[in-house]
Amino acid sequence: MQTDPNAHDMIEALLKETRTFPPTPAFAAQANAQPGIHEEAERDYLGFWRSWAEKLTWSKPFETVLEWNEPFAKWFGGGTLNASVNCLDRHVEAGRGGRIAFYFEGEPGDRRTITYAELLHDVCKLANGLRKLGVKRGDRVAIYMPMVPELPVALLACARIGAAHSVVFGGFSADSIVDRMKDAECVAIITTDQGWRRGKKVPLKATVDVALEQSPSVKHCIVSKRVGDPVAMRDGRDIWWNDLVRDEPATCAPEAMESEDLLFLLYTSGTTAKPKGIMHSTAGYLTGVTATTSLVFDLKESDIFWCTADIGWVTGHSYIVYGPLALGATGILYEGTPDFPEQDRFWEIVERYKATILYTAPTAIRAFMKWGREHVDKHDLSSLRLLASVGEPINPEAWMWYHDVIGGGNCPVVDTWWQTETGAIMIAPLPGITTLKPGSATRAFPGIVADVVDEEGKTVPLGGGGYIVIRQPWPSMTRGIYGDPQRFKETYWSKFEHLYLAGDGCHRDVDGDFWFMGRIDDVMNVSGHRISTAEVESALVDHHAVAEAAVVGKADDLTGQAIVCFVSLRSHSEPSAALNTELRQHVASKLGKFTMPKELTFTQELPKTRSGKIMRRLLRDIAEGRELGDTTTLADSSVVLDLQSRVQAASGKEE
Ligand code: PRX
């Protein structure tokens, strides 16, 4: 396990956090999750998951609950179903077509309400359009869009015809789209002319055009109109969404999918430069997201649920689209950033739609704290009844601020730990039952068997820390890495026998509550986004001036971690401020703007062991201004001393 000298202090600080918040009797009485649910799931783990699967609408009921051929699980075998039917048709057929599925708020302030009947109508028309283009069951379709209503429509239209979607977050670069589309051999891409971000137009279609030059498998590009400026359209390949659907019928026979059929791929960063296509199944995934949406968010008919994540990440897949829609909930879909046009935009939205549940990330909470509570106090947030957090560890200070300032001291705060790979929330309080602790994700969801183990894979006694692992398969677990079962086994199932390795460090307190400590591999978490050090390094060495690069995550008050690069140049290049900026921008253009490194330091050489391995631990020490750890294994210790003095000099200048 990566040893961070700061980790010990952090753990000490966290474990000294003794404030507790038991559920109020009023919340407990009305909660979806009632006491005994964890124990019941423990007694009959398969029965627990079966009962949630039975709440889905099946075209053919399943026969078996679990077939486990480690590390490959098959849940709910023998059954068939369709995800879009579960999210739409069943509500409309039950006479609830007039219910609002989404309140959409565009960044410029335009608004739309979309009912379940309208969503079904739009999904069917697009699904028919896709079929007409020749997209069929078993194909993969890329989606690269801003947060507009057409985005969930696109996901559900793919699901309706049995094509797996592969959403690429709208902040990714053309190169990143190419890598993902090539790996999945996508046959089509759905995009938008442009999007809005902080008042500026984001050229999505133009980015897709660049990507399509290098993506031979993609035959069709469907373009929805958001901004309306002219964009290039290539004859025979590009088609406007509206033209595609205009004459299509408003009904569309759904494909009856096998439980295990691929619902979607979502690429995530690992420890190498190649992103992993995380696969999710149809029935198991839907079971996991419906159970967690209902029990962790305590979702009710009367709720207005706002998950502020982008649908480009797993949080948006699970808790904007599939979980809430499968439960027939009403959600908010917001296109823009929290600070546009003013830093009170979120609170204006909560007040306008009377949001009752808010699900956001610690980075956002820390930004709100920095901007000041006056932006919050301008608005009536009394509709809120539950707050939730995801994406990175939440520090107790941010937790308390969220609880007191946003929640007015009246809302439980549920910190939810999970991953793209887990599909659904794994560790989180159940708000009517669990005593909350600021900074702790508390306990495993019913039907999830989590543990913290040491280097040998043995359970760490309560009060200690180690690796978070999951001991038993669960329905929404990833079915693997697309096209690479070996990497799936090696990454998650090889360090410990019979245990799923998540890659996070975690402590348990004496009550058994889980406290997450961050990644233990070479994956950074910047504003809740997973970015691999190897990906940034390979983007840097792609630049003609760079000989070698090493990248580390440095603790950052706002974004959790910040990207710090150490670069040695080829002999023909000289360090300069201009090159420093150029290299950081190069990373942004290779990977996406959100990966722009915060700091970059030039160095003659990188600190390496005698066997040539870059010593990231030392680089982290240098980046975070700590005393250097053990340098005896270094080939040349003058390298780090030189680097240390440069970084110190640079940070002195900043101050
Ligand atoms: O390190 C953990 C962190 O985010 C990683 C998963 O990232 P991703 O697959 O992009 O999914 C993010 C949204 C589910 C985890 O390995 N993480 C996520 N939630 C938490 C967290 N770390 C601490 N506390 C959390 N609540």
PDB file of C-alpha atoms in Angstrom, residues 81-313:
ATOM      1  CA  LEU A  81     -36.450  -7.108 -19.690  1.00  0.00           C
ATOM      2  CA  ASN A  82     -35.788  -3.703 -21.186  1.00  0.00           C
ATOM      3  CA  ALA A  83     -34.274  -0.806 -19.253  1.00  0.00           C
ATOM      4  CA  SER A  84     -36.256   1.890 -21.091  1.00  0.00           C
ATOM      5  CA  VAL A  85     -39.508   0.047 -20.368  1.00  0.00           C
ATOM      6  CA  ASN A  86     -38.570   0.030 -16.693  1.00  0.00           C
ATOM      7  CA  CYS A  87     -37.777   3.736 -16.773  1.00  0.00           C
ATOM      8  CA  LEU A  88     -40.722   4.884 -18.913  1.00  0.00           C
ATOM      9  CA  ASP A  89     -43.451   2.597 -20.244  1.00  0.00           C
ATOM     10  CA  ARG A  90     -44.372   1.077 -16.936  1.00  0.00           C
ATOM     11  CA  HIS A  91     -45.063   4.474 -15.401  1.00  0.00           C
ATOM     12  CA  VAL A  92     -47.034   5.688 -18.401  1.00  0.00           C
ATOM     13  CA  GLU A  93     -49.042   2.452 -18.487  1.00  0.00           C
ATOM     14  CA  ALA A  94     -49.832   2.909 -14.811  1.00  0.00           C
ATOM     15  CA  GLY A  95     -51.455   6.255 -15.659  1.00  0.00           C
ATOM     16  CA  ARG A  96     -48.534   8.339 -14.510  1.00  0.00           C
ATOM     17  CA  GLY A  97     -47.541   9.699 -17.937  1.00  0.00           C
ATOM     18  CA  GLY A  98     -48.277  13.255 -16.834  1.00  0.00           C
ATOM     19  CA  ARG A  99     -45.775  13.116 -14.011  1.00  0.00           C
ATOM     20  CA  ILE A 100     -42.713  15.256 -14.475  1.00  0.00           C
ATOM     21  CA  ALA A 101     -39.575  13.251 -15.153  1.00  0.00           C
ATOM     22  CA  PHE A 102     -37.253  16.235 -15.436  1.00  0.00           C
ATOM     23  CA  TYR A 103     -37.248  19.901 -14.766  1.00  0.00           C
ATOM     24  CA  PHE A 104     -34.632  21.100 -17.197  1.00  0.00           C
ATOM     25  CA  GLU A 105     -32.780  24.326 -16.518  1.00  0.00           C
ATOM     26  CA  GLY A 106     -30.428  25.508 -19.246  1.00  0.00           C
ATOM     27  CA  GLU A 107     -27.414  27.554 -18.348  1.00  0.00           C
ATOM     28  CA  PRO A 108     -28.713  30.680 -20.154  1.00  0.00           C
ATOM     29  CA  GLY A 109     -31.899  30.390 -18.071  1.00  0.00           C
ATOM     30  CA  ASP A 110     -34.208  28.601 -20.527  1.00  0.00           C
ATOM     31  CA  ARG A 111     -36.499  26.055 -18.875  1.00  0.00           C
ATOM     32  CA  ARG A 112     -38.492  22.996 -19.875  1.00  0.00           C
ATOM     33  CA  THR A 113     -40.514  20.414 -18.032  1.00  0.00           C
ATOM     34  CA  ILE A 114     -40.546  16.927 -19.478  1.00  0.00           C
ATOM     35  CA  THR A 115     -43.189  14.428 -18.454  1.00  0.00           C
ATOM     36  CA  TYR A 116     -42.808  10.676 -18.532  1.00  0.00           C
ATOM     37  CA  ALA A 117     -45.163  10.496 -21.524  1.00  0.00           C
ATOM     38  CA  GLU A 118     -43.067  13.065 -23.396  1.00  0.00           C
ATOM     39  CA  LEU A 119     -39.854  11.302 -22.534  1.00  0.00           C
ATOM     40  CA  LEU A 120     -41.262   8.005 -23.792  1.00  0.00           C
ATOM     41  CA  HIS A 121     -42.421   9.709 -26.987  1.00  0.00           C
ATOM     42  CA  ASP A 122     -38.974  11.208 -27.626  1.00  0.00           C
ATOM     43  CA  VAL A 123     -37.173   7.976 -26.768  1.00  0.00           C
ATOM     44  CA  CYS A 124     -39.343   5.923 -29.117  1.00  0.00           C
ATOM     45  CA  LYS A 125     -38.858   8.340 -32.005  1.00  0.00           C
ATOM     46  CA  LEU A 126     -35.088   8.375 -31.605  1.00  0.00           C
ATOM     47  CA  ALA A 127     -34.995   4.598 -31.120  1.00  0.00           C
ATOM     48  CA  ASN A 128     -36.882   4.183 -34.406  1.00  0.00           C
ATOM     49  CA  GLY A 129     -34.513   6.629 -36.063  1.00  0.00           C
ATOM     50  CA  LEU A 130     -31.486   4.700 -34.856  1.00  0.00           C
ATOM     51  CA  ARG A 131     -32.992   1.461 -36.123  1.00  0.00           C
ATOM     52  CA  LYS A 132     -33.649   3.083 -39.480  1.00  0.00           C
ATOM     53  CA  LEU A 133     -29.956   3.976 -39.692  1.00  0.00           C
ATOM     54  CA  GLY A 134     -29.157   0.318 -39.135  1.00  0.00           C
ATOM     55  CA  VAL A 135     -28.109   0.508 -35.487  1.00  0.00           C
ATOM     56  CA  LYS A 136     -29.112  -2.788 -33.931  1.00  0.00           C
ATOM     57  CA  ARG A 137     -29.130  -4.894 -30.814  1.00  0.00           C
ATOM     58  CA  GLY A 138     -25.594  -5.643 -29.656  1.00  0.00           C
ATOM     59  CA  ASP A 139     -24.039  -2.540 -31.284  1.00  0.00           C
ATOM     60  CA  ARG A 140     -22.255   0.196 -29.337  1.00  0.00           C
ATOM     61  CA  VAL A 141     -23.194   3.855 -29.686  1.00  0.00           C
ATOM     62  CA  ALA A 142     -21.070   6.759 -28.405  1.00  0.00           C
ATOM     63  CA  ILE A 143     -22.788   9.774 -26.861  1.00  0.00           C
ATOM     64  CA  TYR A 144     -21.014  13.126 -26.446  1.00  0.00           C
ATOM     65  CA  MET A 145     -23.441  15.766 -25.278  1.00  0.00           C
ATOM     66  CA  PRO A 146     -23.996  18.568 -22.805  1.00  0.00           C
ATOM     67  CA  MET A 147     -26.510  18.203 -19.978  1.00  0.00           C
ATOM     68  CA  VAL A 148     -29.634  18.736 -22.068  1.00  0.00           C
ATOM     69  CA  PRO A 149     -32.835  16.636 -22.078  1.00  0.00           C
ATOM     70  CA  GLU A 150     -31.743  14.932 -25.299  1.00  0.00           C
ATOM     71  CA  LEU A 151     -28.923  13.287 -23.349  1.00  0.00           C
ATOM     72  CA  PRO A 152     -31.094  10.976 -21.212  1.00  0.00           C
ATOM     73  CA  VAL A 153     -33.280  10.462 -24.297  1.00  0.00           C
ATOM     74  CA  ALA A 154     -30.210   9.233 -26.189  1.00  0.00           C
ATOM     75  CA  LEU A 155     -29.254   6.782 -23.428  1.00  0.00           C
ATOM     76  CA  LEU A 156     -32.755   5.359 -23.198  1.00  0.00           C
ATOM     77  CA  ALA A 157     -33.195   5.130 -26.970  1.00  0.00           C
ATOM     78  CA  CYS A 158     -30.058   2.985 -27.146  1.00  0.00           C
ATOM     79  CA  ALA A 159     -31.351   0.851 -24.291  1.00  0.00           C
ATOM     80  CA  ARG A 160     -34.685   0.443 -26.071  1.00  0.00           C
ATOM     81  CA  ILE A 161     -33.127  -1.113 -29.166  1.00  0.00           C
ATOM     82  CA  GLY A 162     -30.550  -3.118 -27.228  1.00  0.00           C
ATOM     83  CA  ALA A 163     -27.518  -1.096 -28.322  1.00  0.00           C
ATOM     84  CA  ALA A 164     -25.063  -0.390 -25.515  1.00  0.00           C
ATOM     85  CA  HIS A 165     -24.320   3.282 -24.963  1.00  0.00           C
ATOM     86  CA  SER A 166     -20.875   4.592 -24.250  1.00  0.00           C
ATOM     87  CA  VAL A 167     -21.174   8.131 -22.936  1.00  0.00           C
ATOM     88  CA  VAL A 168     -18.050  10.263 -23.202  1.00  0.00           C
ATOM     89  CA  PHE A 169     -18.133  13.229 -20.815  1.00  0.00           C
ATOM     90  CA  GLY A 170     -18.543  16.472 -22.785  1.00  0.00           C
ATOM     91  CA  GLY A 171     -15.279  17.860 -21.349  1.00  0.00           C
ATOM     92  CA  PHE A 172     -13.128  15.206 -23.007  1.00  0.00           C
ATOM     93  CA  SER A 173     -10.942  15.967 -26.016  1.00  0.00           C
ATOM     94  CA  ALA A 174     -11.195  14.574 -29.541  1.00  0.00           C
ATOM     95  CA  ASP A 175      -8.350  12.141 -28.812  1.00  0.00           C
ATOM     96  CA  SER A 176     -10.190  10.778 -25.796  1.00  0.00           C
ATOM     97  CA  ILE A 177     -13.327  10.265 -27.879  1.00  0.00           C
ATOM     98  CA  VAL A 178     -11.276   8.424 -30.506  1.00  0.00           C
ATOM     99  CA  ASP A 179      -9.684   6.075 -27.950  1.00  0.00           C
ATOM    100  CA  ARG A 180     -13.052   5.180 -26.475  1.00  0.00           C
ATOM    101  CA  MET A 181     -14.871   4.772 -29.776  1.00  0.00           C
ATOM    102  CA  LYS A 182     -12.104   2.652 -31.249  1.00  0.00           C
ATOM    103  CA  ASP A 183     -11.912   0.375 -28.249  1.00  0.00           C
ATOM    104  CA  ALA A 184     -15.673  -0.210 -28.318  1.00  0.00           C
ATOM    105  CA  GLU A 185     -15.959  -0.197 -32.134  1.00  0.00           C
ATOM    106  CA  CYS A 186     -18.889   2.186 -31.932  1.00  0.00           C
ATOM    107  CA  VAL A 187     -21.113   2.297 -35.012  1.00  0.00           C
ATOM    108  CA  ALA A 188     -22.634   5.723 -34.348  1.00  0.00           C
ATOM    109  CA  ILE A 189     -22.207   8.808 -32.214  1.00  0.00           C
ATOM    110  CA  ILE A 190     -24.903  11.111 -30.892  1.00  0.00           C
ATOM    111  CA  THR A 191     -23.828  14.676 -30.205  1.00  0.00           C
ATOM    112  CA  THR A 192     -24.990  18.287 -30.084  1.00  0.00           C
ATOM    113  CA  ASP A 193     -24.074  21.306 -32.187  1.00  0.00           C
ATOM    114  CA  GLN A 194     -22.695  23.223 -29.208  1.00  0.00           C
ATOM    115  CA  GLY A 195     -23.275  23.494 -25.489  1.00  0.00           C
ATOM    116  CA  TRP A 196     -23.197  26.354 -22.995  1.00  0.00           C
ATOM    117  CA  ARG A 197     -20.572  26.685 -20.310  1.00  0.00           C
ATOM    118  CA  ARG A 198     -20.129  29.863 -18.280  1.00  0.00           C
ATOM    119  CA  GLY A 199     -21.745  31.831 -21.062  1.00  0.00           C
ATOM    120  CA  LYS A 200     -19.393  30.476 -23.704  1.00  0.00           C
ATOM    121  CA  LYS A 201     -20.239  28.093 -26.506  1.00  0.00           C
ATOM    122  CA  VAL A 202     -18.615  24.664 -26.307  1.00  0.00           C
ATOM    123  CA  PRO A 203     -17.948  23.278 -29.809  1.00  0.00           C
ATOM    124  CA  LEU A 204     -19.050  19.674 -29.320  1.00  0.00           C
ATOM    125  CA  LYS A 205     -19.804  18.836 -32.939  1.00  0.00           C
ATOM    126  CA  ALA A 206     -16.512  20.360 -34.114  1.00  0.00           C
ATOM    127  CA  THR A 207     -14.663  18.191 -31.576  1.00  0.00           C
ATOM    128  CA  VAL A 208     -16.560  15.131 -32.789  1.00  0.00           C
ATOM    129  CA  ASP A 209     -15.624  16.012 -36.382  1.00  0.00           C
ATOM    130  CA  VAL A 210     -11.943  15.801 -35.458  1.00  0.00           C
ATOM    131  CA  ALA A 211     -12.535  12.500 -33.650  1.00  0.00           C
ATOM    132  CA  LEU A 212     -14.459  11.047 -36.580  1.00  0.00           C
ATOM    133  CA  GLU A 213     -11.478  11.530 -38.875  1.00  0.00           C
ATOM    134  CA  GLN A 214      -9.825   8.731 -36.916  1.00  0.00           C
ATOM    135  CA  SER A 215     -12.829   6.533 -36.095  1.00  0.00           C
ATOM    136  CA  PRO A 216     -13.553   4.324 -39.095  1.00  0.00           C
ATOM    137  CA  SER A 217     -16.122   2.150 -37.322  1.00  0.00           C
ATOM    138  CA  VAL A 218     -18.515   5.091 -36.844  1.00  0.00           C
ATOM    139  CA  LYS A 219     -20.919   5.343 -39.756  1.00  0.00           C
ATOM    140  CA  HIS A 220     -23.424   7.863 -38.406  1.00  0.00           C
ATOM    141  CA  CYS A 221     -23.312  11.068 -36.436  1.00  0.00           C
ATOM    142  CA  ILE A 222     -26.642  12.286 -35.063  1.00  0.00           C
ATOM    143  CA  VAL A 223     -26.635  15.954 -34.065  1.00  0.00           C
ATOM    144  CA  SER A 224     -29.142  17.605 -31.751  1.00  0.00           C
ATOM    145  CA  LYS A 225     -29.498  21.363 -31.870  1.00  0.00           C
ATOM    146  CA  ARG A 226     -28.846  23.321 -28.710  1.00  0.00           C
ATOM    147  CA  VAL A 227     -27.200  26.629 -29.595  1.00  0.00           C
ATOM    148  CA  GLY A 228     -28.150  27.000 -33.257  1.00  0.00           C
ATOM    149  CA  ASP A 229     -24.975  28.396 -34.849  1.00  0.00           C
ATOM    150  CA  PRO A 230     -24.131  26.733 -38.164  1.00  0.00           C
ATOM    151  CA  VAL A 231     -21.962  23.616 -37.861  1.00  0.00           C
ATOM    152  CA  ALA A 232     -20.361  21.505 -40.575  1.00  0.00           C
ATOM    153  CA  MET A 233     -22.501  18.516 -41.579  1.00  0.00           C
ATOM    154  CA  ARG A 234     -20.980  15.803 -43.732  1.00  0.00           C
ATOM    155  CA  ASP A 235     -23.376  14.303 -46.260  1.00  0.00           C
ATOM    156  CA  GLY A 236     -24.101  10.623 -45.784  1.00  0.00           C
ATOM    157  CA  ARG A 237     -22.595  10.575 -42.290  1.00  0.00           C
ATOM    158  CA  ASP A 238     -24.112  13.431 -40.292  1.00  0.00           C
ATOM    159  CA  ILE A 239     -27.806  13.889 -39.714  1.00  0.00           C
ATOM    160  CA  TRP A 240     -29.772  16.332 -37.594  1.00  0.00           C
ATOM    161  CA  TRP A 241     -31.674  14.617 -34.789  1.00  0.00           C
ATOM    162  CA  ASN A 242     -34.868  16.450 -35.770  1.00  0.00           C
ATOM    163  CA  ASP A 243     -34.628  15.296 -39.372  1.00  0.00           C
ATOM    164  CA  LEU A 244     -33.965  11.740 -38.272  1.00  0.00           C
ATOM    165  CA  VAL A 245     -36.999  11.505 -36.001  1.00  0.00           C
ATOM    166  CA  ARG A 246     -39.453  13.749 -37.876  1.00  0.00           C
ATOM    167  CA  ASP A 247     -41.418  11.007 -39.611  1.00  0.00           C
ATOM    168  CA  GLU A 248     -40.799   8.257 -37.111  1.00  0.00           C
ATOM    169  CA  PRO A 249     -43.707   6.805 -35.153  1.00  0.00           C
ATOM    170  CA  ALA A 250     -44.034   7.664 -31.466  1.00  0.00           C
ATOM    171  CA  THR A 251     -44.102   4.042 -30.437  1.00  0.00           C
ATOM    172  CA  CYS A 252     -41.275   1.581 -30.711  1.00  0.00           C
ATOM    173  CA  ALA A 253     -41.216  -2.081 -29.784  1.00  0.00           C
ATOM    174  CA  PRO A 254     -38.519  -2.555 -27.128  1.00  0.00           C
ATOM    175  CA  GLU A 255     -35.955  -5.340 -27.413  1.00  0.00           C
ATOM    176  CA  ALA A 256     -36.391  -8.025 -24.783  1.00  0.00           C
ATOM    177  CA  MET A 257     -32.869  -8.097 -23.361  1.00  0.00           C
ATOM    178  CA  GLU A 258     -31.342 -10.933 -21.405  1.00  0.00           C
ATOM    179  CA  SER A 259     -30.522  -9.975 -17.828  1.00  0.00           C
ATOM    180  CA  GLU A 260     -26.820 -10.115 -18.539  1.00  0.00           C
ATOM    181  CA  ASP A 261     -26.900  -8.203 -21.838  1.00  0.00           C
ATOM    182  CA  LEU A 262     -24.671  -5.145 -21.916  1.00  0.00           C
ATOM    183  CA  LEU A 263     -26.616  -2.004 -21.001  1.00  0.00           C
ATOM    184  CA  PHE A 264     -23.666   0.339 -21.256  1.00  0.00           C
ATOM    185  CA  LEU A 265     -19.953   0.899 -21.269  1.00  0.00           C
ATOM    186  CA  LEU A 266     -18.389   3.717 -19.332  1.00  0.00           C
ATOM    187  CA  TYR A 267     -14.683   4.368 -19.633  1.00  0.00           C
ATOM    188  CA  THR A 268     -12.702   5.149 -16.529  1.00  0.00           C
ATOM    189  CA  SER A 269      -9.059   5.751 -15.743  1.00  0.00           C
ATOM    190  CA  GLY A 270      -6.866   3.013 -14.407  1.00  0.00           C
ATOM    191  CA  THR A 271      -3.203   2.856 -13.614  1.00  0.00           C
ATOM    192  CA  THR A 272      -2.120   2.667 -17.248  1.00  0.00           C
ATOM    193  CA  ALA A 273      -2.595   5.222 -20.003  1.00  0.00           C
ATOM    194  CA  LYS A 274      -5.403   3.171 -21.575  1.00  0.00           C
ATOM    195  CA  PRO A 275      -8.847   3.836 -20.091  1.00  0.00           C
ATOM    196  CA  LYS A 276     -10.936   0.824 -19.120  1.00  0.00           C
ATOM    197  CA  GLY A 277     -14.326   0.202 -20.714  1.00  0.00           C
ATOM    198  CA  ILE A 278     -16.340  -0.720 -17.647  1.00  0.00           C
ATOM    199  CA  MET A 279     -19.241  -2.985 -18.623  1.00  0.00           C
ATOM    200  CA  HIS A 280     -22.628  -2.951 -16.932  1.00  0.00           C
ATOM    201  CA  SER A 281     -25.403  -5.460 -17.375  1.00  0.00           C
ATOM    202  CA  THR A 282     -29.103  -4.736 -17.759  1.00  0.00           C
ATOM    203  CA  ALA A 283     -30.906  -6.437 -14.860  1.00  0.00           C
ATOM    204  CA  GLY A 284     -28.245  -6.429 -12.163  1.00  0.00           C
ATOM    205  CA  TYR A 285     -27.426  -2.781 -12.737  1.00  0.00           C
ATOM    206  CA  LEU A 286     -31.085  -1.735 -12.646  1.00  0.00           C
ATOM    207  CA  THR A 287     -31.584  -3.748  -9.470  1.00  0.00           C
ATOM    208  CA  GLY A 288     -28.626  -2.079  -7.762  1.00  0.00           C
ATOM    209  CA  VAL A 289     -29.543   1.455  -8.735  1.00  0.00           C
ATOM    210  CA  THR A 290     -33.221   1.137  -7.820  1.00  0.00           C
ATOM    211  CA  ALA A 291     -32.490  -0.370  -4.399  1.00  0.00           C
ATOM    212  CA  THR A 292     -29.930   2.294  -3.543  1.00  0.00           C
ATOM    213  CA  THR A 293     -31.961   5.206  -4.925  1.00  0.00           C
ATOM    214  CA  SER A 294     -34.899   4.165  -2.809  1.00  0.00           C
ATOM    215  CA  LEU A 295     -33.061   3.384   0.419  1.00  0.00           C
ATOM    216  CA  VAL A 296     -30.087   5.776   0.513  1.00  0.00           C
ATOM    217  CA  PHE A 297     -31.919   8.842  -0.837  1.00  0.00           C
ATOM    218  CA  ASP A 298     -35.185   7.809   0.798  1.00  0.00           C
ATOM    219  CA  LEU A 299     -36.839   8.754  -2.481  1.00  0.00           C
ATOM    220  CA  LYS A 300     -40.625   9.332  -2.396  1.00  0.00           C
ATOM    221  CA  GLU A 301     -43.328  10.318  -4.903  1.00  0.00           C
ATOM    222  CA  SER A 302     -43.316  13.822  -3.499  1.00  0.00           C
ATOM    223  CA  ASP A 303     -39.568  14.361  -3.870  1.00  0.00           C
ATOM    224  CA  ILE A 304     -37.738  16.619  -6.286  1.00  0.00           C
ATOM    225  CA  PHE A 305     -34.342  14.986  -6.621  1.00  0.00           C
ATOM    226  CA  TRP A 306     -31.358  16.964  -7.809  1.00  0.00           C
ATOM    227  CA  CYS A 307     -28.189  15.061  -8.543  1.00  0.00           C
ATOM    228  CA  THR A 308     -25.766  17.709  -9.789  1.00  0.00           C
ATOM    229  CA  ALA A 309     -23.353  15.284 -11.477  1.00  0.00           C
ATOM    230  CA  ASP A 310     -22.898  15.196 -15.234  1.00  0.00           C
ATOM    231  CA  ILE A 311     -24.467  12.226 -17.019  1.00  0.00           C
ATOM    232  CA  GLY A 312     -21.014  11.777 -18.557  1.00  0.00           C
ATOM    233  CA  TRP A 313     -19.934  10.157 -15.279  1.00  0.00           C
TER     234      TRP A 313
END
